C-alpha atoms as one frame of an Amber mdcrd trajectory, in Angstrom:
protein
  -4.416  26.188  -9.883  -6.419  25.463  -7.438  -5.312  22.324  -4.861  -9.087
  20.839  -4.762  -8.719  20.330  -8.267 -10.325  16.319  -8.389  -8.370  13.820
 -10.168 -10.383  14.462 -13.144 -10.131  18.022 -13.884  -6.284  18.141 -13.010
  -5.599  15.640 -16.062  -7.741  18.209 -18.463  -5.641  20.732 -17.754  -2.247
  18.868 -18.059  -3.693  17.934 -21.240  -4.976  21.496 -22.841  -3.417  23.937
 -20.780  -2.275  26.393 -22.721  -0.509  27.872 -26.288   3.396  28.681 -25.822
   2.688  27.362 -22.433   4.531  24.692 -20.427   4.230  23.510 -17.433   7.553
  21.347 -15.218   6.617  19.034 -13.039   8.650  20.675  -9.733   5.761  23.487
 -11.043   3.575  21.255 -10.647   4.339  19.565  -7.428   4.522  22.734  -5.333
   0.845  23.808  -6.663  -0.639  20.996  -5.266   1.152  21.063  -1.456  -0.218
  18.475   0.693  -2.037  16.561  -2.416   1.727  16.517  -4.073   2.054  13.012
  -3.247  -1.482  11.718  -5.519  -0.288  14.341  -7.467   2.998  13.401  -7.848
   1.936   8.839  -7.268  -1.090  10.284 -10.977   2.381  10.942 -12.571   4.638
   8.233 -12.113   2.298   5.730 -12.990   1.385   7.592 -16.974   3.987   5.096
 -18.582   2.087   2.201 -17.413  -1.490   3.195 -20.015   0.859   4.815 -22.969
   2.675   2.361 -25.437   5.950   3.248 -25.489   8.757   1.703 -27.408  10.494
   0.243 -24.100   9.563  -1.031 -20.675   6.657   1.405 -19.326   7.988  -0.725
 -15.499  10.699   0.146 -15.714  10.326   4.141 -16.145   6.322   4.027 -13.749
   8.310   2.034 -10.963  11.411   3.600  -9.677   9.579   6.506  -8.736   6.697
   4.572  -7.948   8.966   3.430  -5.032  10.666   7.083  -4.635   6.862   7.502
  -3.689   6.615   5.224  -1.132   9.988   5.456   0.730   9.491   8.649   0.912
   5.720   8.625   2.205   7.498   5.919   5.062   9.804   8.470   6.432   7.027
  11.398   6.525   8.250  13.592   4.127   6.119  17.162   3.960   6.762  17.736
   0.624   8.094  15.144  -1.942  11.576  15.274  -3.061  12.189  14.154  -7.097
  15.793  15.355  -8.731  16.317  18.192 -10.099  16.957  16.193 -14.155  13.345
  15.773 -13.083  11.469  18.699 -12.057  12.705  20.546 -14.319  11.553  18.221
 -16.886   8.480  19.422 -19.497   5.489  17.461 -18.770   4.647  16.015 -22.039
   0.513  17.511 -22.953  -0.263  13.488 -25.808   0.610  10.961 -22.924  -1.401
  12.898 -20.224  -4.050  13.127 -22.878  -3.838   9.317 -24.359  -3.590   8.732
 -20.373  -6.866  10.485 -19.539  -8.647   9.418 -22.675  -7.810   5.588 -21.670
  -8.753   6.154 -18.278 -11.867   8.699 -18.215 -15.385   6.380 -17.710 -12.267
   4.316 -14.933 -12.114   8.256 -13.147 -15.353   9.626 -13.466 -16.539   6.661
 -11.354 -14.527   6.374  -8.625 -14.543  10.440  -8.450 -18.168   9.596  -8.094
 -18.020   7.338  -4.803 -13.798   8.972  -3.418 -14.187  12.891  -1.143 -12.555
  13.913   1.859 -13.545  11.373   3.882 -11.565   8.910   7.445  -9.056  11.616
   5.821  -6.362   9.607   9.088  -5.729   6.670   7.218  -3.517   9.379   4.654
  -2.850  11.491   7.448  -1.610   9.255  10.482   1.720   8.562  10.671   1.529
   4.729  10.962  -1.293   4.324   7.583   1.481   6.892   5.194   4.711   4.732
   6.160   1.624   1.617   5.823   0.669   2.896   2.121   4.509   3.909   1.452
   6.101   0.585   2.784   3.184  -0.678  -0.100   4.446   1.656  -2.545   7.618
   0.901  -2.509   6.470  -2.650  -3.694   4.734  -2.708  -6.349   6.413  -0.307
  -7.399   9.290  -3.017  -8.073   7.312  -5.542  -8.784   6.169  -2.887 -11.919
   9.970  -2.617 -12.824  10.267  -5.813 -13.081   9.497  -7.056 -16.917   6.754
  -9.899 -16.222   4.437  -9.748 -19.660   0.618  -8.329 -18.830   0.760  -6.253
 -15.357   1.284  -2.949 -16.772  -2.293  -2.737 -16.139  -3.753  -4.417 -13.167
  -0.525  -2.372 -11.545  -1.291   0.371 -13.108  -4.657   0.600 -12.238  -4.315
  -0.266  -8.336  -1.735   1.989  -8.215  -4.462   4.632  -9.866  -6.501   4.127
  -7.299  -3.283   4.988  -4.295  -3.369   8.127  -6.332  -7.280   9.155  -5.961
  -7.311   8.550  -2.582  -3.999  10.303  -2.078  -5.789  13.802  -4.460  -8.689
  13.059  -2.905  -7.666  12.613   0.269 -10.560   9.392   0.800  -9.448   7.003
   3.617 -11.934   4.405   2.859 -10.663   4.625  -1.202  -8.035   3.805   0.040
  -8.665   0.788   2.594  -9.306  -0.150  -0.939  -5.898   0.215  -3.051  -4.683
  -1.656  -0.032  -6.352  -4.638  -0.267  -6.232  -4.376  -4.197  -1.914  -3.625
  -3.470  -2.203  -6.883  -0.574  -4.077  -9.194  -3.540  -1.746  -8.472  -6.242
   1.700  -8.722  -4.262  -0.510 -12.545  -3.187  -1.369 -13.344  -6.623   3.137
 -12.854  -7.702   4.047 -14.362  -4.916   1.881 -17.886  -5.927   3.243 -17.835
  -9.431   6.143 -16.458  -8.031   8.583 -19.399  -8.592   7.047 -19.402 -12.554
   7.681 -14.986 -12.549  11.177 -16.592 -11.260  12.186 -18.423 -14.014  11.063
 -16.638 -16.893  12.585 -13.806 -15.953  15.988 -15.635 -15.739  14.806 -16.664
 -19.096  14.690 -13.881 -20.355  17.442 -12.254 -19.247  19.562 -15.110 -20.322
């Protein structure tokens, strides 16, 4: 699998695969080197788009925050716990995600390409991207109603910007992330009450 593979081509390769061939998350990240953070983020966001018996945010949120922390500390390659590194990817889940986001991914790929790469690579920019992912991942982990798709779509923009090395798309992802944080902050009182009632 080439490190220059597009996001849609990546999803297609993961969903189809070879008969009898399994692919672990660790194997996948090793193949993508500099783009591994974007690929890891893309995989982490998958549960937000796939119906699950438990809250998808409880799975995606901590992973997104883990990615953010590693970007803040300027790691060159994602670190993941051994049990996750050895975990086989669910081709069925990837296929559902691919089908649900096909049009959106097609549109994003038409407008995204490697450009303004300093926004992807500069230490200060990586730190800010990491901070945004830590905050958005923390909010995604909360059991808030009807937030999986909005957060998931914003995080999808972050993932594609990292994979395609598109600094302009990253700027748009920053803006969307900040807007989402402002909206959540504005309704924080109501959200705190709702979460408190839920746990009581």
